[in-house]
Coordinates of C-alpha atoms and ligand atoms in Angstrom, one line a residue:
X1 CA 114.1 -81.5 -15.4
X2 CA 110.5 -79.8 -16.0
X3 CA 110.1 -79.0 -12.7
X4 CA 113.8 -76.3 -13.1
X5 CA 113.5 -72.7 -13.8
X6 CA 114.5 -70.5 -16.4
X7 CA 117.9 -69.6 -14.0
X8 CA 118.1 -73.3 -12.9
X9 CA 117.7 -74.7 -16.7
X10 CA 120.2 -71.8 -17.7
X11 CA 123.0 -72.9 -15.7
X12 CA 122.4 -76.7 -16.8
X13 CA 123.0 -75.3 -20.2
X14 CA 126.5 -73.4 -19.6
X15 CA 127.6 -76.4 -17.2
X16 CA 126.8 -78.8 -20.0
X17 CA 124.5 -81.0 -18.1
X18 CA 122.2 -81.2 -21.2
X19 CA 121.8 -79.0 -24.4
X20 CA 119.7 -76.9 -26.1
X21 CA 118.5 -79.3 -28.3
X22 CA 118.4 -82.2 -25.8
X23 CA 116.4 -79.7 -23.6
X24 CA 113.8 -78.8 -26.7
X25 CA 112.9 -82.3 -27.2
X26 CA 112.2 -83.2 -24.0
X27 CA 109.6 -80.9 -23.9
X28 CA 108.5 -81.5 -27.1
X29 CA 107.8 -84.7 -26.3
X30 CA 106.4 -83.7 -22.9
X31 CA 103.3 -81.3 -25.0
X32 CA 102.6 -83.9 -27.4
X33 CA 102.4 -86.8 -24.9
X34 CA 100.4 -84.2 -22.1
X35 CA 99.0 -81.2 -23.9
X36 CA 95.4 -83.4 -25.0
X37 CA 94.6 -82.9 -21.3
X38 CA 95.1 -79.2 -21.0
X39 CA 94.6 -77.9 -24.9
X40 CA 97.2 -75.1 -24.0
X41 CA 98.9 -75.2 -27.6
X42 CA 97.3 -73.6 -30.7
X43 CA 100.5 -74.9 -32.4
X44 CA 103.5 -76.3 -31.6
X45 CA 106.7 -75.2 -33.8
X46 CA 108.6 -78.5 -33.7
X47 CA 111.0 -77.7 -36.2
X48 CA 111.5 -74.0 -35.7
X49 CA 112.5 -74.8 -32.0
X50 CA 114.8 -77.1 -33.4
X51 CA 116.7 -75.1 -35.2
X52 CA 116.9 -72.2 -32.6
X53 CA 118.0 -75.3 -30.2
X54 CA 120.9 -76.1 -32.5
X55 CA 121.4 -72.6 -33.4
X56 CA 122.1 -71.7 -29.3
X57 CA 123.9 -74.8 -29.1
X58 CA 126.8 -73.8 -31.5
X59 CA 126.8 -70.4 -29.6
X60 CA 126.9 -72.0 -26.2
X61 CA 130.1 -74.2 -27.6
X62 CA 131.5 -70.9 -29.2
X63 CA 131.8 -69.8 -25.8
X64 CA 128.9 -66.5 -26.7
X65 CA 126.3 -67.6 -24.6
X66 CA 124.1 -64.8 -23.1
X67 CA 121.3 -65.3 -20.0
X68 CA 119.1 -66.8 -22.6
X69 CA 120.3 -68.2 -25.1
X70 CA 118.8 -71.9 -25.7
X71 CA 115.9 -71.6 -22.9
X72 CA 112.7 -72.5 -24.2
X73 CA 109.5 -70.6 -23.9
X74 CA 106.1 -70.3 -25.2
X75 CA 104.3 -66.9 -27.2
X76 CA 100.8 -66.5 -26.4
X77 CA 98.9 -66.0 -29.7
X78 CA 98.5 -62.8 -30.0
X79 CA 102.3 -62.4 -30.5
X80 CA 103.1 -62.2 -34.7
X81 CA 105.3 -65.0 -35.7
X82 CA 107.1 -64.9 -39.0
X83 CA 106.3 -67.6 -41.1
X84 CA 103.8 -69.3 -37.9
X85 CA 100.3 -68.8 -37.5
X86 CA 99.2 -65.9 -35.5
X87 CA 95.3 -66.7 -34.7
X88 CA 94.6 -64.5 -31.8
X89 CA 92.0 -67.6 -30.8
X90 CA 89.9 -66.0 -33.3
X91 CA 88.2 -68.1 -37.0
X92 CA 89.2 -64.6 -38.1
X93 CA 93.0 -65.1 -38.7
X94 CA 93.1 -69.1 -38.4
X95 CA 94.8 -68.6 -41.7
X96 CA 96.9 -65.8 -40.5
X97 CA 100.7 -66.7 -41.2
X98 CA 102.4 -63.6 -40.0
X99 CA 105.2 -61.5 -42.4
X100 CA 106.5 -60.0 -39.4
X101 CA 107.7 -60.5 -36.2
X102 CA 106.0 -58.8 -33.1
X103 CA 109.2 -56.9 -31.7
X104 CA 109.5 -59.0 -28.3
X105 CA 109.3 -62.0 -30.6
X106 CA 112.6 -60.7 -32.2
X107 CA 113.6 -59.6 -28.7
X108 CA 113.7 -63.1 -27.4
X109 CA 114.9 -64.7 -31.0
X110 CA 117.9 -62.2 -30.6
X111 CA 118.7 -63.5 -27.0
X112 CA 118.8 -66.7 -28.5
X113 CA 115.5 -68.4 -26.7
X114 CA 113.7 -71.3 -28.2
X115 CA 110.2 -70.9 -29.6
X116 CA 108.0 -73.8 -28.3
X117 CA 104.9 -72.7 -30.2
X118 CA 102.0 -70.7 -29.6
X119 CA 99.5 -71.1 -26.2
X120 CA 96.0 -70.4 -26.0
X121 CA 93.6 -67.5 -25.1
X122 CA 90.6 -65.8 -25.3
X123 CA 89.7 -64.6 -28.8
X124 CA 91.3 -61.4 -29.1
X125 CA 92.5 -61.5 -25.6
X126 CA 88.8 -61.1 -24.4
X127 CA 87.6 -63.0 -21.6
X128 CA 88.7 -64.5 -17.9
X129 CA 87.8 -68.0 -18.7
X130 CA 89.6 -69.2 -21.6
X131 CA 86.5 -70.5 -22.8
X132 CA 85.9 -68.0 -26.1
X133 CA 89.0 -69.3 -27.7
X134 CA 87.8 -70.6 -31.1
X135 CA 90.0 -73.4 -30.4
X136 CA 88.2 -74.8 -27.6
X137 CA 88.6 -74.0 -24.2
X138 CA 91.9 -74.9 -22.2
X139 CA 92.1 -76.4 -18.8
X140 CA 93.2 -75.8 -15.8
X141 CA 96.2 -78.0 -14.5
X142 CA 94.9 -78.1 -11.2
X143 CA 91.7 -79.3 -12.0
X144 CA 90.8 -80.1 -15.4
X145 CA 87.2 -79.5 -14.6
X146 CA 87.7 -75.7 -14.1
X147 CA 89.1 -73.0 -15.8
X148 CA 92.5 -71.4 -16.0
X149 CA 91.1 -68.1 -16.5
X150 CA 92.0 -65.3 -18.8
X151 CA 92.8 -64.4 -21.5
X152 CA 96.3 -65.7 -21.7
X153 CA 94.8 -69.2 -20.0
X154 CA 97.2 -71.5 -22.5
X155 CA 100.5 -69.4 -21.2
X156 CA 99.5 -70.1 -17.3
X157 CA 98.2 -74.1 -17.8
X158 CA 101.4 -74.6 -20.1
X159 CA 103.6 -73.4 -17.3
X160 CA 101.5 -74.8 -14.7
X161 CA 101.6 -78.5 -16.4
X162 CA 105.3 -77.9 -16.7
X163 CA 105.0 -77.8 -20.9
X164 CA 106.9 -74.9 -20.7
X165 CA 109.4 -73.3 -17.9
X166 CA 108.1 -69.6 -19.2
X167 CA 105.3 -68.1 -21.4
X168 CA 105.0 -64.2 -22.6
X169 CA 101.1 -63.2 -22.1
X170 CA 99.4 -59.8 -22.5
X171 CA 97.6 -58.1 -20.2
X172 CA 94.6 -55.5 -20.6
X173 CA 92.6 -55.7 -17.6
X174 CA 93.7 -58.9 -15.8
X175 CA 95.2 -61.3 -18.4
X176 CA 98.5 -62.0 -17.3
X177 CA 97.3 -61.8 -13.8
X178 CA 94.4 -63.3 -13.3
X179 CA 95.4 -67.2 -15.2
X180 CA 98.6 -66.7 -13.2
X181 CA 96.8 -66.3 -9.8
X182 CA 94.2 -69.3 -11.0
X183 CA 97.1 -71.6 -11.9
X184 CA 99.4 -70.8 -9.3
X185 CA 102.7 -69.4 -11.3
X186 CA 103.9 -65.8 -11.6
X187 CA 102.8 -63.2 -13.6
X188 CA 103.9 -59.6 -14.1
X189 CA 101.7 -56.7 -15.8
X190 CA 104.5 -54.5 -16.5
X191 CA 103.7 -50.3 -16.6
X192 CA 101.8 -49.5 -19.9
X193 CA 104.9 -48.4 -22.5
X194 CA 107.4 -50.3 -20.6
X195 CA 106.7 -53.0 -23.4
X196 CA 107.0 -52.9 -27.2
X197 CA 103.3 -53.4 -28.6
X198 CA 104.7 -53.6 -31.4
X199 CA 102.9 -56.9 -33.0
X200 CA 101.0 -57.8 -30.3
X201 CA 97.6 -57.8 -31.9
X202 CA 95.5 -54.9 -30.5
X203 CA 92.8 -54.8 -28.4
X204 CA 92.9 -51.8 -25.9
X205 CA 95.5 -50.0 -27.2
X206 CA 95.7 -47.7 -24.1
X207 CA 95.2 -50.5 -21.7
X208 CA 97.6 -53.5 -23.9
X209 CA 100.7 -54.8 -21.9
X210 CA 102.7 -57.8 -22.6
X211 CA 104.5 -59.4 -20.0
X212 CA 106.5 -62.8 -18.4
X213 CA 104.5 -65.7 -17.3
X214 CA 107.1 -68.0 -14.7
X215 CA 107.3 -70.2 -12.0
X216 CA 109.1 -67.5 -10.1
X217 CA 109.8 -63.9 -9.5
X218 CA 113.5 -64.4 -10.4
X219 CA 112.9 -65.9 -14.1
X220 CA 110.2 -63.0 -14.3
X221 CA 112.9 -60.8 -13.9
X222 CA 115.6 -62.9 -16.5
X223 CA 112.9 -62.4 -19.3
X224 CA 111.8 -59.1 -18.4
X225 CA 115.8 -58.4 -19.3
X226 CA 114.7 -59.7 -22.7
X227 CA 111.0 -57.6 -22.9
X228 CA 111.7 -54.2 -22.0
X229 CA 112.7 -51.2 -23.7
X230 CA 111.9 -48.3 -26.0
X231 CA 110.5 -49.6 -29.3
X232 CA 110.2 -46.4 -32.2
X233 CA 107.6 -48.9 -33.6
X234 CA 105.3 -48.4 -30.7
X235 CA 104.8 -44.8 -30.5
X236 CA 103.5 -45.3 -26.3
X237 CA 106.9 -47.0 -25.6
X238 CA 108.6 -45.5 -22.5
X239 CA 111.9 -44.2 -23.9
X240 CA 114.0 -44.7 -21.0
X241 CA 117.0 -46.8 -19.4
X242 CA 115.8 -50.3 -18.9
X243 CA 117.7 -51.7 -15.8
X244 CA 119.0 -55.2 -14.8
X245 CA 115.8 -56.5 -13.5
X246 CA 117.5 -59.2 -11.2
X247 CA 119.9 -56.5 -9.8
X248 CA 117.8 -55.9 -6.4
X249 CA 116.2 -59.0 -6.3
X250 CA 118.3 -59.7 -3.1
X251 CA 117.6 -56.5 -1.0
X252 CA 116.4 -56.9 2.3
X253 CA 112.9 -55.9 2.8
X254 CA 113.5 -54.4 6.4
X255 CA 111.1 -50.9 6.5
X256 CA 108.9 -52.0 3.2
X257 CA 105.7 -50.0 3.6
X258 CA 102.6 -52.1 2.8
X259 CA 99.4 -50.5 1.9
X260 CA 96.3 -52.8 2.3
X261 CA 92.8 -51.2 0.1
X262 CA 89.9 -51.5 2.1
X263 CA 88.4 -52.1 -0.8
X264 CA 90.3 -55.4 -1.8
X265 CA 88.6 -57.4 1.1
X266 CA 85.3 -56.7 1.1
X267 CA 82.6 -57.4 -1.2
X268 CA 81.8 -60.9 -3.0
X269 CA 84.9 -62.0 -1.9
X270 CA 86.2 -65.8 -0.5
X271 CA 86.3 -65.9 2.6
X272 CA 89.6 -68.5 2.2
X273 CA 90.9 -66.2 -0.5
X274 CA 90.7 -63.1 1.9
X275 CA 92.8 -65.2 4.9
X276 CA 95.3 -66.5 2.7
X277 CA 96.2 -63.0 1.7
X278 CA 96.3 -61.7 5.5
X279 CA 97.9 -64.8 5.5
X280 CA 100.7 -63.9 3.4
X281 CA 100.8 -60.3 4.8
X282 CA 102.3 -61.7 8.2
X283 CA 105.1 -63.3 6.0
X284 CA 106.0 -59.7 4.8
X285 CA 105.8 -58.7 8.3
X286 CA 108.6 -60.8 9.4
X287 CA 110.6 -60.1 6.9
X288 CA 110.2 -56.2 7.9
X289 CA 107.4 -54.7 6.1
X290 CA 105.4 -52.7 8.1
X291 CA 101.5 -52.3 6.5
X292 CA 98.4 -50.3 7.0
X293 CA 95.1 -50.0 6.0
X294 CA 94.6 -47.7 2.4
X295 CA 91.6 -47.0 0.4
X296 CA 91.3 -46.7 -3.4
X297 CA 87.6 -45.3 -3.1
X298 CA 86.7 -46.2 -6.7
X299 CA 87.9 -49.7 -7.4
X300 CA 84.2 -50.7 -7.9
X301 CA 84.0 -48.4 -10.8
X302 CA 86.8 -50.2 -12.6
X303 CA 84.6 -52.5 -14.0
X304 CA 81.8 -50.7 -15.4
X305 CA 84.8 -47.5 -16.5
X306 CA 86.9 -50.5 -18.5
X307 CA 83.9 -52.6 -19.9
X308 CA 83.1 -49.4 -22.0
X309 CA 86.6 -48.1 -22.6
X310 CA 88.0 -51.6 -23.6
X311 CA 85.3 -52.2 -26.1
X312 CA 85.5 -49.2 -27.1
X313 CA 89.1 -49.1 -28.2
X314 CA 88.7 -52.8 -29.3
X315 CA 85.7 -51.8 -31.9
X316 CA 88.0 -48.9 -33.6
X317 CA 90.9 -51.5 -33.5
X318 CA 88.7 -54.9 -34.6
X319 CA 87.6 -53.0 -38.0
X320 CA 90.6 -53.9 -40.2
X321 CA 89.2 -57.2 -40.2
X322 CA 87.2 -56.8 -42.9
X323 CA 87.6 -59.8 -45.2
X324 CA 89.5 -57.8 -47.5
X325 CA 93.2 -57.6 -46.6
X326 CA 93.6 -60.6 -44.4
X327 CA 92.4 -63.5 -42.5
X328 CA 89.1 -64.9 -42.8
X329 CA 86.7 -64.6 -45.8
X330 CA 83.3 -65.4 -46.3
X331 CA 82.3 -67.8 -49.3
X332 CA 81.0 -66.2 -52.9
X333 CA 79.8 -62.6 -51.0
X334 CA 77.4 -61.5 -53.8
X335 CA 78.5 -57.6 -52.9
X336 CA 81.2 -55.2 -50.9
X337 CA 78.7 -55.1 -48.8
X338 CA 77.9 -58.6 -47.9
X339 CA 81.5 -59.7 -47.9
X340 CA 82.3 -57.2 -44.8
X341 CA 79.1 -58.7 -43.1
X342 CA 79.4 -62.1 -43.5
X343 CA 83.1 -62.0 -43.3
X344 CA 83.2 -60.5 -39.5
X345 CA 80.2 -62.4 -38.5
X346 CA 81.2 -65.6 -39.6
X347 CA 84.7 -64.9 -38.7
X348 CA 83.8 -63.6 -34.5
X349 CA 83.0 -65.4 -32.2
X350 CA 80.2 -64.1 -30.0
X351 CA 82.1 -62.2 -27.1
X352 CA 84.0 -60.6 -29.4
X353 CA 81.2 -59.4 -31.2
X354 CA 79.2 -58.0 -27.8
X355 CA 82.6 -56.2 -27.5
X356 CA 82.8 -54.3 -30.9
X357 CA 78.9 -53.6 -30.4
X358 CA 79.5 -52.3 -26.5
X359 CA 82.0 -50.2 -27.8
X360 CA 80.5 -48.7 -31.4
X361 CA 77.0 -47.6 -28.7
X362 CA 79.1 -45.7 -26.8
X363 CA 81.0 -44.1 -28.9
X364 CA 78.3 -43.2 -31.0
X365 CA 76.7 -39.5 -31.4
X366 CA 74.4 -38.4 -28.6
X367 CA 75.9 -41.7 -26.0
X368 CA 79.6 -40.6 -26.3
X369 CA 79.4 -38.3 -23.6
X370 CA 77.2 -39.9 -21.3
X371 CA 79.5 -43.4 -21.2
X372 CA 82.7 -42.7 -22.9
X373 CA 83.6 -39.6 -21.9
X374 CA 82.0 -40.6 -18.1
X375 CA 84.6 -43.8 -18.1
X376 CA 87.4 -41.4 -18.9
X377 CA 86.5 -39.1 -16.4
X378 CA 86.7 -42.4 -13.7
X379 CA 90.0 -43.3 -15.3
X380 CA 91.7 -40.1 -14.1
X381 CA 89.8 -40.7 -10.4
X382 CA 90.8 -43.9 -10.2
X383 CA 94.8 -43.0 -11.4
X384 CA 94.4 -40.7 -8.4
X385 CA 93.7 -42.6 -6.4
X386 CA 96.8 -44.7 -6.8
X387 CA 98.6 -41.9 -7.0
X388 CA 98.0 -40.4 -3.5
X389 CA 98.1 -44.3 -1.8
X390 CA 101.7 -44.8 -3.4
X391 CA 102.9 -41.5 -2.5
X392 CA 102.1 -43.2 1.1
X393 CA 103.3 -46.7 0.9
X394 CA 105.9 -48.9 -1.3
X395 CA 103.2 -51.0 -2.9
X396 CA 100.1 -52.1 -2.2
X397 CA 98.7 -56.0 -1.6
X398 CA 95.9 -57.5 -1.8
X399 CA 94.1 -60.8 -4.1
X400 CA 95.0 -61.4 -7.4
X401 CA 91.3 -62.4 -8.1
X402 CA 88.0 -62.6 -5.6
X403 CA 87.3 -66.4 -6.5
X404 CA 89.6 -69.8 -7.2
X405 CA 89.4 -71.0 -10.7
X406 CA 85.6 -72.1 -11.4
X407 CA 84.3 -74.8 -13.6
X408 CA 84.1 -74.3 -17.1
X409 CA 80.6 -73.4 -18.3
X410 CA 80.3 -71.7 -14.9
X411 CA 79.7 -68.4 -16.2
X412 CA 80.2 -68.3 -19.7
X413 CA 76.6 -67.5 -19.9
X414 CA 76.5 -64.7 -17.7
X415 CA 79.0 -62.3 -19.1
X416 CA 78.6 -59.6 -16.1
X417 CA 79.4 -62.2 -13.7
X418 CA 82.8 -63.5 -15.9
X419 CA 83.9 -59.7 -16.0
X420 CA 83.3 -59.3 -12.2
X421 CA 86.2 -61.5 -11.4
X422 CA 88.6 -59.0 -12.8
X423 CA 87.7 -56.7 -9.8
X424 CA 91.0 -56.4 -8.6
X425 CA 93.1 -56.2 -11.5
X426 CA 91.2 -53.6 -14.4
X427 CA 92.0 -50.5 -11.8
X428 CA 95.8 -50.8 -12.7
X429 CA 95.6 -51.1 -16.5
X430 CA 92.9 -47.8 -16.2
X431 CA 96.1 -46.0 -14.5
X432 CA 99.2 -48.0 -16.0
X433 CA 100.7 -49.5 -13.0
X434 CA 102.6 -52.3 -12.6
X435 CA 101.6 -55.4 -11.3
X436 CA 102.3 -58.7 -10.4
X437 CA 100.2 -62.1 -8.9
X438 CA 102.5 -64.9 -6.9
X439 CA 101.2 -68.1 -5.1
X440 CA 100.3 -67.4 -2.0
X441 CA 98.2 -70.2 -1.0
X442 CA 95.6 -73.1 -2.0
X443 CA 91.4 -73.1 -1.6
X444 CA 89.8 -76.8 -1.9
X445 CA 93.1 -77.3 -4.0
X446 CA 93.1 -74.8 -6.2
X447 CA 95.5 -72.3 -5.9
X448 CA 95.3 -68.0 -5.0
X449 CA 97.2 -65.4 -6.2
X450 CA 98.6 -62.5 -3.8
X451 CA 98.7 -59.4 -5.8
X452 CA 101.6 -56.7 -5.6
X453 CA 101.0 -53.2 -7.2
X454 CA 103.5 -50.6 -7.7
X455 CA 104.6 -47.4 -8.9
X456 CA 105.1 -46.1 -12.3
X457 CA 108.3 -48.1 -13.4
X458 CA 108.9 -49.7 -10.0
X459 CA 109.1 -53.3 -12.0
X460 CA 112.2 -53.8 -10.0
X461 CA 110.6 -53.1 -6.6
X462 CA 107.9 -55.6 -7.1
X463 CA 110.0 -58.1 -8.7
X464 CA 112.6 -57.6 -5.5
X465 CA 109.5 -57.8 -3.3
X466 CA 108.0 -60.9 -4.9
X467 CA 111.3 -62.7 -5.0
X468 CA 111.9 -62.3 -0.7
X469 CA 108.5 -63.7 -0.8
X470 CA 109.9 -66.7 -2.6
X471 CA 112.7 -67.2 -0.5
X472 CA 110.5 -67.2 2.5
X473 CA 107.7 -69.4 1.6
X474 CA 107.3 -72.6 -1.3
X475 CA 103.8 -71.5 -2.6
X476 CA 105.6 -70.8 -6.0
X477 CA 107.2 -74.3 -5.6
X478 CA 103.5 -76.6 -4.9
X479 CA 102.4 -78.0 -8.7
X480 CA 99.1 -79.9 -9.6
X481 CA 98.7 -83.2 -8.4
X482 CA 100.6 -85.5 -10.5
X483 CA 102.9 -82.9 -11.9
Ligands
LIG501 N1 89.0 -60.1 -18.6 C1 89.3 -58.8 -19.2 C2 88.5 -58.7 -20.5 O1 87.8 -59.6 -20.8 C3 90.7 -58.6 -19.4 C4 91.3 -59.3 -20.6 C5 92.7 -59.0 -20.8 O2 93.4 -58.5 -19.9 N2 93.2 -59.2 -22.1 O3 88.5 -57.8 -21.2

């Protein structure tokens, strides 16, 4: 049963094979007998699932069903909760127990969809590793040795290890993406404002996305149905139609036009990863795609461009935690003054705190223009970019990531070398694209993500795209050894 999608588990539910609540306790049992190995969970919400289970039981026996109603999934962390901890990773909110719900939270509530609990990350979503969670770091399923990258690491391993069919995770630069690619699920980076914000926890506000984490394209698609949609609580929400995501899913791919950045294969790139890309080119071939060789000029500027923007955003953003309205605070502060300083540095954990100090230098007096106002300028290159390569081709392909998971401790002391493996994926968050990462192959075991990029709003494209992929090919179907 843990190996079924979100589609295959939803038709077991109509059909009566097994209900809601049967469903929720298998996996229940499944994370508390497996989850030691993986530390994907920051807490599990036995009893809250329980009740949803019973909850989309009666409405499955009323005969009211919807798509969802009575799948399980996961929230990363950075989701608010009502009435669960929301941590973020981070000391700061470990006592955090949200009022409200983030609005995809109520989304997937409304459609009737079981709260597991709450996976892992990066402490505030900052990181490719995993490894700055204040929780510990979480493993990769493949290989519990390495990583399963970043930031939304718990959401990929969880679906990976099968704890989970599906996991929502948020995306800034890579994070939905990248632990996707590492752990050999699906991930899609939907365009910025196509998803309510509303409640995520901020980081980048200009660059935050939350999206579906799934075995496949099609149950990508089944919760995107759920995600999408103008928000008035989120004043960057796209206010426009939100179709049926699975409705093209079937459409031939006969006359597809690939585009294929120069850029995405050369560099410190594996060699394996690189093949196993070209690889899964020839597979779109067949099915009808014709491709050719694009450039995106400035994709090696992403990185230094979004390591000033990010932090930059995320230092305006990380000041309400001050000790004084919520979350962490430090013990008998002797002044104002010593309770804001004690209470965010006891409360952050070091990469955090490089962030909000990256980002306070450069937006400070006499440095703003020189680096903030530079990285903007590189934002609008790079979104131009894109724009004149998709006004060329459908989408454009090419490696999730540059490198298979690595060990943990790898580079957690090297911070430039952590943020160079999100080489490929910061461009589309600095121009609001779409994206997704499928399986398209494995390196010494570990598996690689193939990375589809489209046009503003094009969710259903990619999604059609990935799924003829899947039909094709079982990458998306290979799980760790012993899973
Ligand atoms: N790895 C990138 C960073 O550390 C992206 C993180 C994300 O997408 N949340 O900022």
């Amino acid at each position: 049963m843990f190996d079924k999608t979100l589609a295959e588990l939803a038709i077991g539910l109509k059909t009566g094979q097994f209900s809601s609540v049967e469903l929720t306790q298998a996996y229940l049992a499944r994370i508390k007998a497996e989850d030691d190995k993986y530390n994907s969970f920051i807490t599990v919400t036995d009893e809250l699932a329980l009740e949803q289970a019973a909850k989309a039981d009666a409405t499955i026996a009323a005969g009211d069903a919807g798509t969802f109603t009575g799948l399980p999934i996961a929230h990363k962390d950075i989701f608010c909760t009502q009435g669960v901890r929301t941590s973020c990773a981070s000391k700061m909110l470990d006592n955090f127990i949200s009022p409200y719900n983030a609005t995809i939270v109520d989304k997937f509530n409304q459609a009737g969809a079981v709260t597991l609990g709450k996976t892992n990350m990066d402490e505030f979503a900052m990181g490719s590793s995993n490894e700055s969670s204040f929780y510990g770091p979480c493993s990769n399923p493949w290989n519990t040795d390495c990583v399963p990258g970043g930031s939304s690491g718990g959401s990929a391993a969880a679906v990976s290890a099968q704890l989970t069919p599906a996991a929502t995770g948020s995306d800034t630069g890579g994070s939905i993406r990248q632990p996707a690619a590492l752990c050999g699920i699906t991930g899609l980076k939907p365009t910025y404002g196509r998803v309510s914000r509303y409640g995520m926890i901020a980081f980048a506000s200009s660059l935050d996305q939350g999206g579906p984490m799934t075995k496949t394209a099609e149950d990508a698609a089944i919760m995107l149905n759920v995600m999408a949609g103008f928000d008035q609580r989120d004043s960057t929400s796209a206010d426009r139609d939100v179709p049926d995501y699975t409705a093209e899913l079937n459409k031939p791919l006969e006359g597809l036009r690939i585009g294929l950045p120069k850029e995405f294969f050369s560099g410190d790139i594996n060699a394996d990863i690189a093949a196993q890309t070209q690889a899964a080119i020839k597979e779109f071939e067949k099915l009808g795609a014709t491709v050719k060789e694009v450039s995106l000029p400035n994709t090696a500027l992403s990185i230094p461009a979004y390591y000033i923007i990010a932090p930059a955003e995320a230092s305006s953003n990380l000041s309400r935690f001050d000790g004084v309205r919520y979350g962490y605070r430090c013990e008998n502060p002797t002044d104002l003054e010593d309770l804001y300083k004690r209470s965010r540095g006891e409360g952050f954990g070091p990469e955090v705190k490089r962030r909000i100090l990256v980002g306070a230098y450069a937006l400070s007096e006499g440095f703003y223009d020189a680096y903030y106002n530079k990285a903007q300028q590189i934002r609008r290159l790079i979104r131009d970019d894109f724009s004149k390569v998709l006004s060329e081709v459908d989408v454009i392909m090419g490696p999730t990531t540059p490198h298979p998971a690595f060990k943990i401790g790898e580079k957690s002391s090297d911070p430039v070398a952590m943020y160079m493996e999100d080489v490929f994926t910061l461009s589309l968050n600095l121009a609001g694209l779409p994206g997704m990462s499928i399986p398209c192959g494995t390196v010494d075991g570990l598996p690689t993500g193939l990375q589809i990029i489209g046009d503003y709003f094009a969710e259903q494209k990619l999604l059609n795209v990935a799924h003829q992929f899947q039909l094709a090919t079982d990458w998306h179907k290979q799980s760790p050894q012993g899973i």
